[in-house]
Amino acid sequence: MTSSLSTLCLHCGMCCDGTLFTQVPLQPAEAQALRQKGLSLLVKEDGAVALPQRCAALEGLCCTVYEERPDACRRYRCQLFNALAEGEVSLEEAKGVVDTAHAKVDAVGSAESGRGSAMRQARVAAASLTLPPETREALAHAEVYLDKHFRGRFRRSGG
Ligand code: SF4
Ligand code: SF4
């Protein structure tokens, strides 16, 4: 990863902190390696294993298992990352998009365990129709912005 790309990701963290995704699919060998590092994994009904998000390997905005991160993490590039890699936006512009996204997510609510947890709580409350209207609106604005600039049509499988 070139330095401006890593600078962007170290400014963002949203594909690891639960803001964009709820889990990362794992191959069996990856699951075994992460278990050995003491990470708790999610075993689904069909036996598939996933790494829940916010990722327990994330410290601040930094991946603590970067050299051994799962293949799905290795391959994932959000739309903004691709735009920076292609020179369609400058690093400053891309960091500005991240700052706006963080602000929109923070408008949804705060949680002790961070942005991803606040988004998860809001999504669960929205699904069960217990979210206050103003928070529902903030959640909708955040999701639209995340879709437009980050998730786009590329989604890391496992949602
Ligand atoms: S969401 Fe994009 S910019 Fe943010 S950390 Fe992930 S790849 Fe990097
Ligand atoms: S293993 Fe690293 S790259 Fe993958 S989700 Fe966790 S913190 Fe992010």
PDB file of C-alpha atoms and ligand atoms in Angstrom:
ATOM      1  CA  MET A   1       0.000   0.000   0.000  1.00  0.00           C
ATOM      2  CA  THR A   2       1.498   3.338  -0.938  1.00  0.00           C
ATOM      3  CA  SER A   3       1.785   5.881   1.841  1.00  0.00           C
ATOM      4  CA  SER A   4      -1.142   8.124   0.830  1.00  0.00           C
ATOM      5  CA  LEU A   5      -3.409   5.072   0.728  1.00  0.00           C
ATOM      6  CA  SER A   6      -2.259   3.865   4.129  1.00  0.00           C
ATOM      7  CA  THR A   7      -2.566   7.429   5.450  1.00  0.00           C
ATOM      8  CA  LEU A   8      -6.183   7.450   4.294  1.00  0.00           C
ATOM      9  CA  CYS A   9      -7.004   4.107   5.935  1.00  0.00           C
ATOM     10  CA  LEU A  10      -5.281   5.068   9.181  1.00  0.00           C
ATOM     11  CA  HIS A  11      -7.505   8.171   9.156  1.00  0.00           C
ATOM     12  CA  CYS A  12     -10.652   6.113   8.595  1.00  0.00           C
ATOM     13  CA  GLY A  13     -10.957   2.557   9.945  1.00  0.00           C
ATOM     14  CA  MET A  14     -14.597   2.195   8.941  1.00  0.00           C
ATOM     15  CA  CYS A  15     -14.212  -1.127   7.116  1.00  0.00           C
ATOM     16  CA  CYS A  16     -12.913  -2.650  10.371  1.00  0.00           C
ATOM     17  CA  ASP A  17     -14.780  -0.831  13.143  1.00  0.00           C
ATOM     18  CA  GLY A  18     -18.291  -2.098  12.345  1.00  0.00           C
ATOM     19  CA  THR A  19     -19.468   1.074  10.604  1.00  0.00           C
ATOM     20  CA  LEU A  20     -19.531  -0.465   7.125  1.00  0.00           C
ATOM     21  CA  PHE A  21     -19.771  -4.203   7.832  1.00  0.00           C
ATOM     22  CA  THR A  22     -20.917  -6.563  10.533  1.00  0.00           C
ATOM     23  CA  GLN A  23     -18.504  -9.433   9.834  1.00  0.00           C
ATOM     24  CA  VAL A  24     -15.641 -10.706   7.667  1.00  0.00           C
ATOM     25  CA  PRO A  25     -15.868 -14.227   6.182  1.00  0.00           C
ATOM     26  CA  LEU A  26     -12.941 -16.494   7.079  1.00  0.00           C
ATOM     27  CA  GLN A  27     -11.335 -19.570   5.565  1.00  0.00           C
ATOM     28  CA  PRO A  28     -10.812 -22.427   8.083  1.00  0.00           C
ATOM     29  CA  ALA A  29      -7.041 -21.852   8.292  1.00  0.00           C
ATOM     30  CA  GLU A  30      -7.598 -18.141   8.884  1.00  0.00           C
ATOM     31  CA  ALA A  31     -10.112 -18.896  11.621  1.00  0.00           C
ATOM     32  CA  GLN A  32      -7.640 -21.207  13.328  1.00  0.00           C
ATOM     33  CA  ALA A  33      -4.846 -18.614  13.169  1.00  0.00           C
ATOM     34  CA  LEU A  34      -7.084 -15.874  14.587  1.00  0.00           C
ATOM     35  CA  ARG A  35      -8.358 -18.150  17.368  1.00  0.00           C
ATOM     36  CA  GLN A  36      -4.762 -18.848  18.327  1.00  0.00           C
ATOM     37  CA  LYS A  37      -4.343 -15.107  18.716  1.00  0.00           C
ATOM     38  CA  GLY A  38      -7.225 -15.139  21.174  1.00  0.00           C
ATOM     39  CA  LEU A  39      -9.850 -13.508  18.922  1.00  0.00           C
ATOM     40  CA  SER A  40     -13.480 -14.532  19.388  1.00  0.00           C
ATOM     41  CA  LEU A  41     -15.128 -15.634  16.155  1.00  0.00           C
ATOM     42  CA  LEU A  42     -18.699 -16.028  15.008  1.00  0.00           C
ATOM     43  CA  VAL A  43     -19.845 -19.531  13.983  1.00  0.00           C
ATOM     44  CA  LYS A  44     -22.913 -19.357  11.776  1.00  0.00           C
ATOM     45  CA  GLU A  45     -25.753 -21.883  11.504  1.00  0.00           C
ATOM     46  CA  ASP A  46     -24.232 -23.362   8.339  1.00  0.00           C
ATOM     47  CA  GLY A  47     -20.880 -23.814  10.113  1.00  0.00           C
ATOM     48  CA  ALA A  48     -19.180 -20.938   8.312  1.00  0.00           C
ATOM     49  CA  VAL A  49     -16.888 -18.889  10.541  1.00  0.00           C
ATOM     50  CA  ALA A  50     -16.602 -15.109  10.461  1.00  0.00           C
ATOM     51  CA  LEU A  51     -14.762 -12.346  12.250  1.00  0.00           C
ATOM     52  CA  PRO A  52     -17.328 -10.058  13.887  1.00  0.00           C
ATOM     53  CA  GLN A  53     -16.973  -6.289  13.558  1.00  0.00           C
ATOM     54  CA  ARG A  54     -15.943  -4.099  15.279  1.00  0.00           C
ATOM     55  CA  CYS A  55     -12.897  -6.269  14.735  1.00  0.00           C
ATOM     56  CA  ALA A  56     -11.162  -7.306  17.939  1.00  0.00           C
ATOM     57  CA  ALA A  57      -7.828  -6.964  16.119  1.00  0.00           C
ATOM     58  CA  LEU A  58      -8.385  -3.238  15.571  1.00  0.00           C
ATOM     59  CA  GLU A  59      -6.557  -0.983  18.000  1.00  0.00           C
ATOM     60  CA  GLY A  60      -7.490   2.629  17.500  1.00  0.00           C
ATOM     61  CA  LEU A  61      -7.566   2.764  13.706  1.00  0.00           C
ATOM     62  CA  CYS A  62      -4.783   0.222  13.266  1.00  0.00           C
ATOM     63  CA  CYS A  63      -4.936  -3.508  12.416  1.00  0.00           C
ATOM     64  CA  THR A  64      -2.789  -5.435  14.889  1.00  0.00           C
ATOM     65  CA  VAL A  65      -2.673  -8.541  12.658  1.00  0.00           C
ATOM     66  CA  TYR A  66      -1.974  -6.631   9.449  1.00  0.00           C
ATOM     67  CA  GLU A  67       0.653  -9.029   8.020  1.00  0.00           C
ATOM     68  CA  GLU A  68      -1.626 -12.023   8.677  1.00  0.00           C
ATOM     69  CA  ARG A  69      -5.008 -10.391   8.060  1.00  0.00           C
ATOM     70  CA  PRO A  70      -7.662 -12.557   6.371  1.00  0.00           C
ATOM     71  CA  ASP A  71      -7.871 -12.690   2.605  1.00  0.00           C
ATOM     72  CA  ALA A  72     -11.204 -10.824   2.580  1.00  0.00           C
ATOM     73  CA  CYS A  73      -9.484  -7.924   4.388  1.00  0.00           C
ATOM     74  CA  ARG A  74      -6.502  -8.101   2.038  1.00  0.00           C
ATOM     75  CA  ARG A  75      -8.703  -7.889  -1.032  1.00  0.00           C
ATOM     76  CA  TYR A  76     -11.132  -5.264   0.206  1.00  0.00           C
ATOM     77  CA  ARG A  77     -10.895  -1.773  -1.256  1.00  0.00           C
ATOM     78  CA  CYS A  78     -13.681   0.700  -0.661  1.00  0.00           C
ATOM     79  CA  GLN A  79     -14.807   3.075  -3.362  1.00  0.00           C
ATOM     80  CA  LEU A  80     -12.931   6.017  -1.830  1.00  0.00           C
ATOM     81  CA  PHE A  81      -9.715   3.988  -1.613  1.00  0.00           C
ATOM     82  CA  ASN A  82     -10.062   3.110  -5.306  1.00  0.00           C
ATOM     83  CA  ALA A  83     -10.714   6.740  -6.212  1.00  0.00           C
ATOM     84  CA  LEU A  84      -7.523   7.794  -4.412  1.00  0.00           C
ATOM     85  CA  ALA A  85      -5.538   4.942  -5.969  1.00  0.00           C
ATOM     86  CA  GLU A  86      -6.726   6.013  -9.433  1.00  0.00           C
ATOM     87  CA  GLY A  87      -5.877   9.677  -8.773  1.00  0.00           C
ATOM     88  CA  GLU A  88      -9.533  10.726  -9.055  1.00  0.00           C
ATOM     89  CA  VAL A  89      -9.319  12.482  -5.685  1.00  0.00           C
ATOM     90  CA  SER A  90      -6.394  13.933  -3.719  1.00  0.00           C
ATOM     91  CA  LEU A  91      -5.458  12.647  -0.282  1.00  0.00           C
ATOM     92  CA  GLU A  92      -6.807  15.837   1.294  1.00  0.00           C
ATOM     93  CA  GLU A  93     -10.115  15.472  -0.538  1.00  0.00           C
ATOM     94  CA  ALA A  94     -10.356  11.819   0.466  1.00  0.00           C
ATOM     95  CA  LYS A  95      -9.612  12.634   4.115  1.00  0.00           C
ATOM     96  CA  GLY A  96     -12.337  15.275   3.930  1.00  0.00           C
ATOM     97  CA  VAL A  97     -14.804  12.628   2.756  1.00  0.00           C
ATOM     98  CA  VAL A  98     -13.788  10.444   5.710  1.00  0.00           C
ATOM     99  CA  ASP A  99     -14.221  13.372   8.107  1.00  0.00           C
ATOM    100  CA  THR A 100     -17.716  14.019   6.737  1.00  0.00           C
ATOM    101  CA  ALA A 101     -18.586  10.334   7.043  1.00  0.00           C
ATOM    102  CA  HIS A 102     -17.319  10.235  10.632  1.00  0.00           C
ATOM    103  CA  ALA A 103     -19.427  13.304  11.452  1.00  0.00           C
ATOM    104  CA  LYS A 104     -22.531  11.743   9.910  1.00  0.00           C
ATOM    105  CA  VAL A 105     -21.964   8.507  11.825  1.00  0.00           C
ATOM    106  CA  ASP A 106     -21.311  10.430  15.040  1.00  0.00           C
ATOM    107  CA  ALA A 107     -24.638  12.225  14.520  1.00  0.00           C
ATOM    108  CA  VAL A 108     -26.350   8.836  14.812  1.00  0.00           C
ATOM    109  CA  GLY A 109     -25.054   8.409  18.333  1.00  0.00           C
ATOM    110  CA  SER A 110     -22.066   7.577  20.424  1.00  0.00           C
ATOM    111  CA  ALA A 111     -21.203   4.297  22.062  1.00  0.00           C
ATOM    112  CA  GLU A 112     -18.375   3.551  24.443  1.00  0.00           C
ATOM    113  CA  SER A 113     -17.046   0.927  22.086  1.00  0.00           C
ATOM    114  CA  GLY A 114     -17.034   3.282  19.121  1.00  0.00           C
ATOM    115  CA  ARG A 115     -18.725   4.247  15.883  1.00  0.00           C
ATOM    116  CA  GLY A 116     -19.456   0.734  14.660  1.00  0.00           C
ATOM    117  CA  SER A 117     -21.273  -0.141  17.872  1.00  0.00           C
ATOM    118  CA  ALA A 118     -23.353   3.035  17.697  1.00  0.00           C
ATOM    119  CA  MET A 119     -24.339   2.202  14.124  1.00  0.00           C
ATOM    120  CA  ARG A 120     -25.199  -1.396  15.028  1.00  0.00           C
ATOM    121  CA  GLN A 121     -27.381  -0.293  17.936  1.00  0.00           C
ATOM    122  CA  ALA A 122     -29.159   2.216  15.716  1.00  0.00           C
ATOM    123  CA  ARG A 123     -29.694  -0.345  12.922  1.00  0.00           C
ATOM    124  CA  VAL A 124     -31.152  -2.850  15.394  1.00  0.00           C
ATOM    125  CA  ALA A 125     -33.425  -0.192  16.915  1.00  0.00           C
ATOM    126  CA  ALA A 126     -34.501   0.960  13.434  1.00  0.00           C
ATOM    127  CA  ALA A 127     -35.370  -2.616  12.453  1.00  0.00           C
ATOM    128  CA  SER A 128     -37.511  -3.018  15.565  1.00  0.00           C
ATOM    129  CA  LEU A 129     -39.074   0.434  15.024  1.00  0.00           C
ATOM    130  CA  THR A 130     -37.817   1.760  18.364  1.00  0.00           C
ATOM    131  CA  LEU A 131     -35.510   4.444  16.978  1.00  0.00           C
ATOM    132  CA  PRO A 132     -36.552   8.084  17.601  1.00  0.00           C
ATOM    133  CA  PRO A 133     -37.399   9.897  14.331  1.00  0.00           C
ATOM    134  CA  GLU A 134     -34.432  12.291  14.479  1.00  0.00           C
ATOM    135  CA  THR A 135     -31.979   9.425  14.988  1.00  0.00           C
ATOM    136  CA  ARG A 136     -33.669   7.461  12.221  1.00  0.00           C
ATOM    137  CA  GLU A 137     -33.090  10.428   9.918  1.00  0.00           C
ATOM    138  CA  ALA A 138     -29.426  10.709  10.965  1.00  0.00           C
ATOM    139  CA  LEU A 139     -28.988   6.962  10.351  1.00  0.00           C
ATOM    140  CA  ALA A 140     -30.539   7.246   6.891  1.00  0.00           C
ATOM    141  CA  HIS A 141     -28.236  10.163   5.987  1.00  0.00           C
ATOM    142  CA  ALA A 142     -25.185   8.271   7.223  1.00  0.00           C
ATOM    143  CA  GLU A 143     -26.094   5.095   5.296  1.00  0.00           C
ATOM    144  CA  VAL A 144     -26.655   7.037   2.056  1.00  0.00           C
ATOM    145  CA  TYR A 145     -23.266   8.745   2.435  1.00  0.00           C
ATOM    146  CA  LEU A 146     -21.519   5.459   3.260  1.00  0.00           C
ATOM    147  CA  ASP A 147     -23.119   3.777   0.247  1.00  0.00           C
ATOM    148  CA  LYS A 148     -22.187   6.621  -2.056  1.00  0.00           C
ATOM    149  CA  HIS A 149     -18.551   7.093  -1.052  1.00  0.00           C
ATOM    150  CA  PHE A 150     -17.481   3.798   0.511  1.00  0.00           C
ATOM    151  CA  ARG A 151     -19.631   0.714  -0.054  1.00  0.00           C
ATOM    152  CA  GLY A 152     -20.931   1.630  -3.487  1.00  0.00           C
ATOM    153  CA  ARG A 153     -21.727  -1.528  -5.375  1.00  0.00           C
ATOM    154  CA  PHE A 154     -18.728  -3.287  -3.826  1.00  0.00           C
ATOM    155  CA  ARG A 155     -19.591  -5.027  -0.614  1.00  0.00           C
ATOM    156  CA  ARG A 156     -17.340  -7.238   1.408  1.00  0.00           C
ATOM    157  CA  SER A 157     -19.257 -10.505   1.437  1.00  0.00           C
ATOM    158  CA  GLY A 158     -20.785 -11.346   4.771  1.00  0.00           C
ATOM    159  CA  GLY A 159     -22.355  -7.890   5.076  1.00  0.00           C
TER     160      GLY A 159
HETATM  161  S1  SF4 B   1     -13.276   2.120   4.433  1.00  0.00           S
HETATM  162 FE1  SF4 B   1     -11.841   2.527   2.733  1.00  0.00          FE
HETATM  163  S2  SF4 B   1     -10.622   4.286   3.353  1.00  0.00           S
HETATM  164 FE2  SF4 B   1     -11.643   3.475   5.180  1.00  0.00          FE
HETATM  165  S3  SF4 B   1     -10.115   2.093   6.104  1.00  0.00           S
HETATM  166 FE3  SF4 B   1     -11.433   0.861   4.752  1.00  0.00          FE
HETATM  167  S4  SF4 B   1     -10.421   0.786   2.719  1.00  0.00           S
HETATM  168 FE4  SF4 B   1      -9.477   2.451   3.950  1.00  0.00          FE
HETATM  169  S1  SF4 B   2      -8.234  -8.341  10.705  1.00  0.00           S
HETATM  170 FE1  SF4 B   2      -7.381  -6.268  10.493  1.00  0.00          FE
HETATM  171  S2  SF4 B   2      -7.955  -5.637   8.394  1.00  0.00           S
HETATM  172 FE2  SF4 B   2      -9.305  -7.361   8.969  1.00  0.00          FE
HETATM  173  S3  SF4 B   2     -11.155  -6.450   9.872  1.00  0.00           S
HETATM  174 FE3  SF4 B   2      -9.729  -6.876  11.559  1.00  0.00          FE
HETATM  175  S4  SF4 B   2      -8.588  -4.948  11.878  1.00  0.00           S
HETATM  176 FE4  SF4 B   2      -9.549  -4.874   9.833  1.00  0.00          FE
END
